[in-house]
CSV table of C-alpha atoms and ligand atoms in Angstrom, one decimal:
chain,number,residue,atom,x,y,z
A,21,MET,CA,6.3,-5.9,-6.6
A,22,THR,CA,10.0,-5.2,-7.0
A,23,ASN,CA,12.4,-7.3,-9.1
A,24,PRO,CA,15.4,-6.6,-11.2
A,25,GLN,CA,14.5,-7.8,-14.7
A,26,ASN,CA,11.8,-7.1,-17.1
A,27,VAL,CA,12.8,-8.7,-20.3
A,28,ALA,CA,9.5,-9.5,-22.0
A,29,SER,CA,8.7,-7.8,-25.2
A,30,SER,CA,6.0,-5.1,-24.8
A,31,THR,CA,3.2,-6.3,-27.0
A,32,LEU,CA,0.7,-8.8,-25.8
A,33,GLU,CA,1.3,-11.0,-28.8
A,34,ALA,CA,5.1,-11.1,-28.2
A,35,CYS,CA,4.6,-11.7,-24.5
A,36,ALA,CA,2.2,-14.6,-25.2
A,37,ARG,CA,4.6,-16.0,-27.7
A,38,GLN,CA,7.4,-15.9,-25.1
A,39,ALA,CA,5.2,-17.6,-22.5
A,40,ASP,CA,4.3,-20.3,-25.0
A,41,GLN,CA,8.0,-20.9,-25.9
A,42,HIS,CA,9.2,-20.9,-22.3
A,43,PHE,CA,6.6,-23.4,-21.4
A,44,VAL,CA,7.8,-25.8,-24.1
A,45,GLU,CA,11.4,-25.3,-23.1
A,46,THR,CA,10.6,-25.8,-19.4
A,47,PHE,CA,8.0,-28.6,-19.5
A,48,GLY,CA,8.6,-30.2,-22.9
A,49,CYS,CA,5.1,-29.8,-24.4
A,50,LYS,CA,2.9,-27.1,-25.7
A,51,PRO,CA,0.6,-25.5,-23.0
A,52,ARG,CA,-3.1,-25.9,-23.4
A,53,TRP,CA,-4.1,-22.6,-21.8
A,54,LEU,CA,-2.8,-19.0,-22.3
A,55,VAL,CA,-4.4,-16.1,-20.3
A,56,ALA,CA,-3.5,-12.5,-19.9
A,57,SER,CA,-4.1,-9.6,-17.4
A,58,PRO,CA,-3.0,-6.0,-17.8
A,59,GLY,CA,-1.2,-3.6,-15.5
A,60,ARG,CA,-2.9,-0.2,-15.1
A,61,VAL,CA,-2.1,3.5,-14.9
A,62,ASN,CA,-4.2,5.9,-12.8
A,63,LEU,CA,-4.9,9.2,-14.4
A,64,ILE,CA,-6.1,10.8,-11.2
A,65,GLY,CA,-7.6,9.8,-7.9
A,66,GLU,CA,-4.6,8.7,-5.9
A,67,HIS,CA,-4.8,7.3,-2.4
A,68,THR,CA,-8.5,7.7,-2.5
A,69,ASP,CA,-9.6,4.1,-3.1
A,70,TYR,CA,-9.1,2.9,0.5
A,71,ASN,CA,-11.1,6.0,1.6
A,72,GLU,CA,-14.1,4.9,-0.3
A,73,GLY,CA,-13.5,7.7,-2.8
A,74,PHE,CA,-13.1,8.0,-6.6
A,75,VAL,CA,-10.4,6.9,-8.9
A,76,LEU,CA,-9.9,7.2,-12.7
A,77,PRO,CA,-7.6,4.5,-14.0
A,78,MET,CA,-7.3,2.5,-17.2
A,79,ALA,CA,-5.7,-0.8,-18.0
A,80,ILE,CA,-2.5,-0.5,-20.1
A,81,ASP,CA,-1.2,-2.6,-23.0
A,82,ARG,CA,1.4,-4.3,-20.8
A,83,TYR,CA,0.4,-7.7,-19.6
A,84,VAL,CA,1.2,-10.7,-17.4
A,85,VAL,CA,0.6,-13.8,-19.5
A,86,VAL,CA,0.4,-17.3,-18.0
A,87,ALA,CA,0.8,-20.4,-20.0
A,88,ALA,CA,-0.4,-23.6,-18.3
A,89,ASP,CA,-1.3,-27.3,-18.6
A,90,ILE,CA,-2.6,-30.0,-16.4
A,91,ASN,CA,0.1,-32.4,-15.0
A,92,THR,CA,-1.4,-35.7,-14.0
A,93,GLU,CA,1.9,-37.0,-12.8
A,94,LEU,CA,2.4,-34.3,-10.1
A,95,SER,CA,1.4,-35.3,-6.7
A,96,GLY,CA,2.5,-34.1,-3.3
A,97,LYS,CA,2.9,-36.4,-0.3
A,98,ASN,CA,0.1,-35.2,1.9
A,99,SER,CA,-2.5,-33.4,-0.1
A,100,GLY,CA,-1.9,-35.2,-3.4
A,101,LYS,CA,-2.1,-32.2,-5.7
A,102,SER,CA,0.5,-29.6,-6.5
A,103,ALA,CA,1.4,-26.8,-9.0
A,104,VAL,CA,4.7,-25.7,-10.4
A,105,PHE,CA,5.2,-22.1,-11.5
A,106,HIS,CA,8.2,-21.0,-13.5
A,107,SER,CA,9.0,-17.4,-14.4
A,108,ALA,CA,12.1,-16.2,-16.2
A,109,ASN,CA,11.5,-12.5,-15.6
A,110,LEU,CA,10.1,-12.6,-12.1
A,111,GLY,CA,12.8,-14.8,-10.9
A,112,GLY,CA,12.9,-18.6,-10.7
A,113,SER,CA,10.5,-21.5,-10.1
A,114,PHE,CA,8.5,-22.9,-7.2
A,115,ARG,CA,6.3,-25.8,-6.4
A,116,VAL,CA,3.3,-25.4,-4.2
A,117,SER,CA,1.2,-28.2,-2.6
A,118,LEU,CA,-2.5,-27.5,-3.3
A,119,GLY,CA,-3.5,-28.5,0.3
A,120,LYS,CA,-2.8,-25.8,2.9
A,121,ILE,CA,-0.9,-23.0,1.2
A,122,LYS,CA,2.0,-21.5,3.2
A,123,LYS,CA,3.2,-17.9,2.7
A,124,SER,CA,6.7,-17.3,1.4
A,125,VAL,CA,9.0,-14.8,3.0
A,126,PRO,CA,7.7,-11.2,2.8
A,127,GLY,CA,8.5,-9.4,-0.4
A,128,ASN,CA,8.7,-12.6,-2.5
A,129,TRP,CA,6.6,-12.5,-5.7
A,130,THR,CA,5.4,-16.1,-5.1
A,131,ASN,CA,3.1,-14.7,-2.4
A,132,TYR,CA,0.8,-13.1,-5.0
A,133,VAL,CA,0.4,-16.5,-6.7
A,134,LYS,CA,-0.1,-18.4,-3.4
A,135,GLY,CA,-2.6,-15.9,-2.2
A,136,VAL,CA,-4.8,-16.4,-5.2
A,137,LEU,CA,-4.5,-20.2,-5.0
A,138,ALA,CA,-5.5,-20.0,-1.3
A,139,GLY,CA,-8.5,-17.9,-2.2
A,140,PHE,CA,-9.8,-20.5,-4.7
A,141,LEU,CA,-9.2,-23.3,-2.2
A,142,GLU,CA,-11.0,-21.4,0.5
A,143,ARG,CA,-14.0,-21.2,-1.9
A,144,GLU,CA,-13.8,-25.0,-2.1
A,145,PHE,CA,-12.7,-25.3,-5.7
A,146,SER,CA,-10.9,-28.5,-6.2
A,147,LEU,CA,-7.8,-27.6,-8.2
A,148,PRO,CA,-6.0,-30.1,-10.4
A,149,SER,CA,-2.2,-30.5,-10.5
A,150,PHE,CA,-0.7,-28.2,-13.2
A,151,ASN,CA,2.4,-26.6,-14.6
A,152,ALA,CA,2.6,-22.9,-15.4
A,153,VAL,CA,4.9,-20.3,-16.9
A,154,ILE,CA,4.5,-16.6,-16.1
A,155,GLN,CA,5.8,-13.9,-18.4
A,156,SER,CA,5.3,-10.2,-17.6
A,157,SER,CA,5.7,-7.1,-19.7
A,158,VAL,CA,4.4,-4.8,-16.9
A,159,PRO,CA,7.4,-2.8,-15.6
A,160,LEU,CA,8.1,-4.2,-12.1
A,161,GLY,CA,8.1,-1.9,-9.1
A,162,GLY,CA,7.0,1.0,-11.3
A,163,GLY,CA,3.6,1.7,-9.7
A,164,LEU,CA,1.8,0.2,-12.7
A,165,SER,CA,0.3,-2.7,-10.7
A,166,SER,CA,2.5,-5.5,-11.8
A,167,SER,CA,1.4,-7.4,-8.7
A,168,ALA,CA,-2.4,-7.0,-9.3
A,169,ALA,CA,-1.8,-8.1,-13.0
A,170,LEU,CA,-0.1,-11.2,-11.6
A,171,GLU,CA,-2.9,-12.0,-9.2
A,172,VAL,CA,-5.6,-11.5,-11.7
A,173,SER,CA,-3.8,-13.5,-14.3
A,174,VAL,CA,-3.5,-16.5,-11.9
A,175,ALA,CA,-7.2,-16.1,-11.0
A,176,THR,CA,-8.1,-16.1,-14.7
A,177,LEU,CA,-6.0,-19.2,-15.3
A,178,LEU,CA,-7.7,-21.0,-12.4
A,179,GLU,CA,-11.1,-20.2,-13.9
A,180,ALA,CA,-10.0,-21.6,-17.2
A,181,LEU,CA,-8.5,-24.7,-15.7
A,182,LEU,CA,-11.7,-25.3,-13.7
A,183,ASP,CA,-13.9,-24.4,-16.7
A,184,THR,CA,-15.8,-22.0,-14.6
A,185,SER,CA,-16.1,-18.3,-14.0
A,186,ILE,CA,-16.6,-16.4,-10.8
A,187,LEU,CA,-18.2,-13.0,-10.9
A,188,PRO,CA,-15.7,-10.4,-12.1
A,189,LYS,CA,-16.2,-8.3,-8.9
A,190,GLU,CA,-15.7,-11.3,-6.7
A,191,LYS,CA,-12.6,-12.2,-8.7
A,192,ALA,CA,-11.1,-8.7,-8.2
A,193,LEU,CA,-11.9,-8.8,-4.5
A,194,LEU,CA,-10.4,-12.3,-4.1
A,195,CYS,CA,-7.2,-10.9,-5.6
A,196,GLN,CA,-7.2,-7.9,-3.3
A,197,GLN,CA,-7.6,-10.3,-0.4
A,198,ALA,CA,-4.6,-12.3,-1.7
A,199,GLU,CA,-2.5,-9.0,-1.6
A,200,HIS,CA,-3.8,-8.3,2.0
A,201,GLN,CA,-3.3,-11.7,3.4
A,202,PHE,CA,-0.2,-13.1,1.6
A,203,ALA,CA,1.7,-10.0,0.5
A,204,GLY,CA,0.8,-8.0,3.6
A,205,VAL,CA,-0.2,-4.9,1.6
A,206,PRO,CA,-3.4,-3.3,2.8
A,207,CYS,CA,-4.3,-2.0,-0.7
A,208,GLY,CA,-7.6,-0.6,-2.0
A,209,ILE,CA,-9.6,-2.0,-4.9
A,210,MET,CA,-8.3,0.1,-7.8
A,211,ASP,CA,-5.5,-2.1,-9.1
A,212,GLN,CA,-7.4,-5.4,-9.2
A,213,PHE,CA,-10.6,-3.7,-10.5
A,214,SER,CA,-8.6,-2.1,-13.3
A,215,SER,CA,-7.0,-5.4,-14.4
A,216,VAL,CA,-10.3,-7.3,-14.4
A,217,PHE,CA,-12.5,-4.6,-15.9
A,218,GLY,CA,-10.2,-2.7,-18.2
A,219,GLN,CA,-11.7,-1.9,-21.6
A,220,GLU,CA,-10.3,-0.6,-24.8
A,221,ASP,CA,-11.0,3.1,-25.5
A,222,ALA,CA,-12.2,4.0,-22.0
A,223,LEU,CA,-11.0,5.1,-18.6
A,224,MET,CA,-12.9,3.8,-15.6
A,225,LEU,CA,-14.4,6.2,-13.1
A,226,ILE,CA,-14.6,3.8,-10.1
A,227,ASP,CA,-16.7,4.7,-7.1
A,228,CYS,CA,-14.8,2.7,-4.5
A,229,ARG,CA,-17.7,2.8,-2.0
A,230,SER,CA,-20.4,1.4,-4.3
A,231,GLN,CA,-17.8,-0.4,-6.4
A,232,GLU,CA,-19.6,0.8,-9.5
A,233,ILE,CA,-17.6,1.6,-12.6
A,234,LYS,CA,-18.6,4.3,-15.1
A,235,PRO,CA,-16.7,4.1,-18.4
A,236,ILE,CA,-15.3,7.4,-19.6
A,237,ALA,CA,-14.6,7.3,-23.3
A,238,PHE,CA,-11.0,8.1,-24.3
A,239,THR,CA,-10.9,7.9,-28.0
A,240,SER,CA,-9.6,11.2,-29.3
A,241,PRO,CA,-6.6,10.7,-31.5
A,242,ASP,CA,-5.4,14.2,-30.5
A,243,VAL,CA,-4.2,13.2,-27.0
A,244,THR,CA,-2.0,10.4,-25.8
A,245,ILE,CA,-1.2,9.0,-22.3
A,246,LEU,CA,2.6,9.0,-21.8
A,247,ILE,CA,4.1,7.0,-19.0
A,248,THR,CA,7.6,7.9,-17.7
A,249,ASN,CA,9.3,5.6,-15.4
A,250,SER,CA,11.7,7.5,-13.1
A,251,SER,CA,13.7,4.2,-12.8
A,252,VAL,CA,13.6,4.7,-9.0
A,253,ASP,CA,12.0,1.8,-7.2
A,254,HIS,CA,9.3,2.6,-4.7
A,255,GLU,CA,11.1,1.0,-1.8
A,256,LEU,CA,9.4,2.9,1.1
A,257,ALA,CA,6.0,2.2,-0.4
A,258,GLY,CA,5.0,-0.7,2.0
A,259,SER,CA,5.5,0.9,5.4
A,260,GLU,CA,4.5,4.4,4.3
A,261,TYR,CA,1.4,3.1,2.5
A,262,ARG,CA,0.2,1.4,5.7
A,263,GLU,CA,0.9,4.6,7.7
A,264,ARG,CA,-1.1,6.8,5.3
A,265,ARG,CA,-4.0,4.4,5.5
A,266,GLN,CA,-3.9,4.5,9.3
A,267,GLN,CA,-3.7,8.3,9.3
A,268,CYS,CA,-6.8,8.5,7.1
A,269,GLU,CA,-8.7,6.1,9.3
A,270,ALA,CA,-7.7,8.1,12.4
A,271,ALA,CA,-8.9,11.3,10.6
A,272,ALA,CA,-12.3,9.7,9.8
A,273,LYS,CA,-12.6,8.4,13.4
A,274,SER,CA,-11.9,11.8,14.9
A,275,LEU,CA,-14.4,13.4,12.5
A,276,GLY,CA,-17.0,10.8,13.5
A,277,VAL,CA,-17.6,9.4,10.0
A,278,PRO,CA,-17.1,6.0,8.4
A,279,SER,CA,-14.6,7.3,5.9
A,280,LEU,CA,-13.1,10.5,4.5
A,281,ARG,CA,-15.5,10.1,1.6
A,282,ASP,CA,-18.1,11.6,4.0
A,283,VAL,CA,-16.2,14.8,4.7
A,284,THR,CA,-16.3,18.1,2.8
A,285,LEU,CA,-13.4,20.6,2.7
A,286,ALA,CA,-15.5,23.0,4.8
A,287,GLY,CA,-16.2,20.3,7.4
A,288,LEU,CA,-12.5,19.5,7.6
A,289,GLU,CA,-11.7,23.2,8.0
A,290,LYS,CA,-13.9,23.4,11.1
A,291,SER,CA,-12.0,20.5,12.8
A,292,SER,CA,-8.5,21.3,11.6
A,293,THR,CA,-7.1,22.3,14.9
A,294,GLU,CA,-8.2,19.2,16.7
A,295,LEU,CA,-6.8,17.0,14.0
A,296,GLY,CA,-3.3,18.5,14.1
A,297,ASP,CA,-1.2,19.5,11.1
A,298,THR,CA,-0.2,16.1,9.6
A,299,ILE,CA,-3.6,14.4,9.8
A,300,ASN,CA,-5.3,17.5,8.6
A,301,ARG,CA,-3.1,17.6,5.5
A,302,ARG,CA,-3.6,13.9,4.8
A,303,ALA,CA,-7.4,14.4,5.0
A,304,ARG,CA,-7.2,17.5,2.8
A,305,HIS,CA,-5.5,15.6,0.1
A,306,VAL,CA,-8.1,12.8,0.0
A,307,ILE,CA,-11.1,15.2,0.1
A,308,SER,CA,-9.7,17.5,-2.5
A,309,GLU,CA,-8.5,14.6,-4.7
A,310,ASN,CA,-12.0,13.2,-4.8
A,311,ILE,CA,-13.3,16.6,-6.1
A,312,ARG,CA,-10.5,16.8,-8.7
A,313,THR,CA,-11.2,13.2,-9.9
A,314,LEU,CA,-14.9,13.9,-10.5
A,315,HIS,CA,-14.1,17.2,-12.2
A,316,ALA,CA,-11.4,15.5,-14.4
A,317,ALA,CA,-13.9,12.8,-15.5
A,318,ASP,CA,-16.3,15.6,-16.6
A,319,ALA,CA,-13.4,17.4,-18.4
A,320,ILE,CA,-12.3,14.3,-20.2
A,321,CYS,CA,-15.9,13.6,-21.3
A,322,ALA,CA,-16.0,17.1,-22.7
A,323,GLU,CA,-12.5,16.7,-24.3
A,324,ASP,CA,-11.4,19.7,-22.3
A,325,TRP,CA,-7.8,18.7,-22.1
A,326,ASN,CA,-6.6,22.0,-20.5
A,327,THR,CA,-8.8,21.5,-17.5
A,328,ALA,CA,-8.0,17.8,-17.2
A,329,GLY,CA,-4.3,18.6,-17.3
A,330,GLU,CA,-4.5,21.4,-14.7
A,331,LEU,CA,-6.2,19.0,-12.4
A,332,MET,CA,-3.4,16.4,-12.9
A,333,PHE,CA,-0.8,19.0,-11.9
A,334,ALA,CA,-2.9,20.0,-8.9
A,335,SER,CA,-3.2,16.4,-7.9
A,336,HIS,CA,0.6,16.0,-8.0
A,337,ASP,CA,1.1,19.1,-5.8
A,338,SER,CA,-1.3,17.7,-3.2
A,339,LEU,CA,0.4,14.3,-3.2
A,340,ARG,CA,3.8,16.0,-2.8
A,341,ASP,CA,2.9,18.6,-0.2
A,342,ASP,CA,-0.1,17.3,1.8
A,343,TYR,CA,0.1,13.5,1.4
A,344,GLU,CA,3.9,13.4,1.1
A,345,VAL,CA,4.2,10.3,-1.1
A,346,SER,CA,6.3,11.8,-3.9
A,347,CYS,CA,10.1,11.9,-4.2
A,348,GLN,CA,12.6,14.2,-5.8
A,349,GLU,CA,12.8,12.2,-9.0
A,350,LEU,CA,9.0,12.2,-9.6
A,351,ASP,CA,8.9,15.9,-8.7
A,352,LEU,CA,11.6,16.6,-11.2
A,353,LEU,CA,9.7,14.8,-14.0
A,354,VAL,CA,6.6,16.7,-13.2
A,355,ASP,CA,8.5,20.0,-13.1
A,356,ILE,CA,10.0,19.3,-16.5
A,357,ALA,CA,6.5,18.5,-17.9
A,358,ARG,CA,5.3,21.8,-16.4
A,359,GLU,CA,8.1,23.7,-18.1
A,360,ILE,CA,7.2,22.1,-21.4
A,361,GLY,CA,3.6,23.2,-20.8
A,362,VAL,CA,0.6,23.2,-23.2
A,363,GLU,CA,2.6,25.2,-25.8
A,364,GLY,CA,5.2,22.4,-25.9
A,365,GLY,CA,2.5,19.7,-25.9
A,366,VAL,CA,1.9,18.7,-22.2
A,367,TYR,CA,-1.5,19.3,-20.8
A,368,GLY,CA,-0.8,17.8,-17.4
A,369,SER,CA,1.4,15.4,-15.5
A,370,ARG,CA,1.6,13.7,-12.1
A,371,MET,CA,3.0,10.8,-10.1
A,372,THR,CA,0.8,7.7,-10.5
A,373,GLY,CA,0.3,4.7,-8.1
A,374,GLY,CA,1.5,4.5,-4.5
A,375,GLY,CA,4.4,6.8,-4.9
A,376,PHE,CA,8.0,7.1,-3.5
A,377,GLY,CA,9.3,6.3,-7.0
A,378,GLY,CA,7.9,4.5,-10.0
A,379,CYS,CA,6.2,6.4,-12.8
A,380,THR,CA,4.5,9.7,-13.8
A,381,VAL,CA,1.5,9.8,-16.1
A,382,SER,CA,1.2,12.7,-18.6
A,383,LEU,CA,-1.5,13.9,-20.9
A,384,VAL,CA,0.2,14.8,-24.1
A,385,LYS,CA,-0.7,16.3,-27.5
A,386,THR,CA,-0.3,13.4,-29.9
A,387,ASP,CA,1.4,15.7,-32.4
A,388,SER,CA,4.1,16.7,-29.9
A,389,LEU,CA,4.7,13.2,-28.5
A,390,ALA,CA,8.1,12.7,-30.0
A,391,SER,CA,9.5,16.1,-28.9
A,392,VAL,CA,7.9,15.7,-25.4
A,393,LYS,CA,9.6,12.3,-24.9
A,394,GLN,CA,12.9,13.8,-26.1
A,395,THR,CA,12.8,16.8,-23.8
A,396,LEU,CA,11.7,14.7,-20.7
A,397,SER,CA,14.4,12.2,-21.3
A,398,SER,CA,17.3,14.6,-21.9
A,399,ARG,CA,16.4,17.0,-19.1
A,400,TYR,CA,15.8,14.2,-16.6
A,401,LEU,CA,19.0,12.5,-17.5
A,402,LYS,CA,20.9,15.8,-17.1
A,403,SER,CA,19.4,16.6,-13.7
A,404,ALA,CA,19.0,13.2,-12.1
A,405,GLY,CA,21.7,11.3,-13.8
A,406,ILE,CA,19.3,8.5,-14.6
A,407,ALA,CA,17.8,7.5,-17.9
A,408,PRO,CA,14.0,7.4,-17.7
A,409,ARG,CA,12.0,4.8,-19.6
A,410,LEU,CA,9.1,6.2,-21.5
A,411,PHE,CA,6.2,4.7,-23.4
A,412,ALA,CA,2.9,5.9,-24.8
A,413,THR,CA,-0.2,3.8,-24.1
A,414,ARG,CA,-3.9,3.7,-24.7
A,415,PRO,CA,-6.7,2.1,-22.6
A,416,ALA,CA,-6.4,-1.7,-23.0
A,417,ARG,CA,-8.6,-4.8,-22.6
A,418,GLY,CA,-8.9,-6.3,-19.2
A,419,ALA,CA,-8.1,-9.9,-18.1
A,420,HIS,CA,-9.0,-12.5,-20.7
A,421,VAL,CA,-8.3,-16.0,-22.0
A,422,ILE,CA,-6.1,-16.1,-25.1
A,423,ARG,CA,-6.3,-19.8,-25.7
A,424,ALA,CA,-8.5,-22.4,-23.9
B,521,GLA,C1,-1.4,1.2,-4.7
B,521,GLA,C2,-2.6,0.4,-4.1
B,521,GLA,C3,-3.9,1.0,-4.6
B,521,GLA,C4,-4.0,2.5,-4.4
B,521,GLA,C5,-2.7,3.2,-4.9
B,521,GLA,C6,-2.7,4.7,-4.5
B,521,GLA,O1,-1.3,1.1,-6.1
B,521,GLA,O2,-2.5,-0.9,-4.5
B,521,GLA,O3,-5.0,0.3,-4.0
B,521,GLA,O4,-4.3,2.8,-3.1
B,521,GLA,O5,-1.6,2.6,-4.4
B,521,GLA,O6,-3.8,5.3,-5.2
């Protein structure tokens, strides 16, 4: 999701307070419900989810908060019920009739909301008329899943309004479907799963074929996850994402398997000439990334930060050279992190999310956090002429109701 402003304060409490206040200012009364859903950062396992592979994300302490209340006076002409959404930092207000939901123009943030409403209506839930205010502290367009956080927050709100709960997995899949059908992005399951299932103190090793999640404890005070926003929007992401997905499907088809999950590096090697250079490199990234992800999960369990960090650097190289979804600015940030090295406090670093801009994720020695941030900022500013935005984060709680 791309949008210019992101003015919400970073903590959940502050974001919730702003949502509460905006609701009072906009609708003239205190909202009954407050719900929150986090963004995510992926440590490793990039562009593997739609190949039924492995990913290792965590929810971050940046949230989309929705404040809402029933509005008995709202009624549309035909279907009778409607909802009003207002968001200062996503851009404006809209009213939607809760009959047949129509898509907005492509690229508009309202599609994420509408897609989730449509998913609930399709499941024959009878929604009441309501007013809502959305406040986001997830950096927009930064590859930290601001759109999945928005979808999951709306789904969490609807559950609260209806005083019901749908199975968490079904909720994540409903939100993924909203992204496919309304936003037109053929994403995998990682982002919505992370926002629904995020837990404090653990990464999630998700098997995107079985959809099982194995928590990987991340509690050591010695290491910190640092997110660095290149401040470059991932504009190409939509069309290139679709193309990568098609290339992977084409590779699996040529190799006679349901997905690239079923191919080994040795198997790929045998067929490399038939596949051609580009498709071969795309497949090599996916297959090697699955191996790196499983290996990294083991290394993190063993608190072997050197190995985990090396795997992150290797993941970046593969995304840059074989999958070709990086960009100069992300490469520059990772190069600076490499120069800082373990001595200077960086175990590993890589681009995170879909690519073509957005953020890098780095595994950093907690003791060296301040100096690492300083060096990354000053060298990036000097070479790219852009000030990066950095923040440290820890695994955070998934979607939840703050006030019911
Ligand atoms: C985007 C998609 C995810 C995943 C990543 C790349 O964030 O929404 O499903 O494919 O890109 O790993």
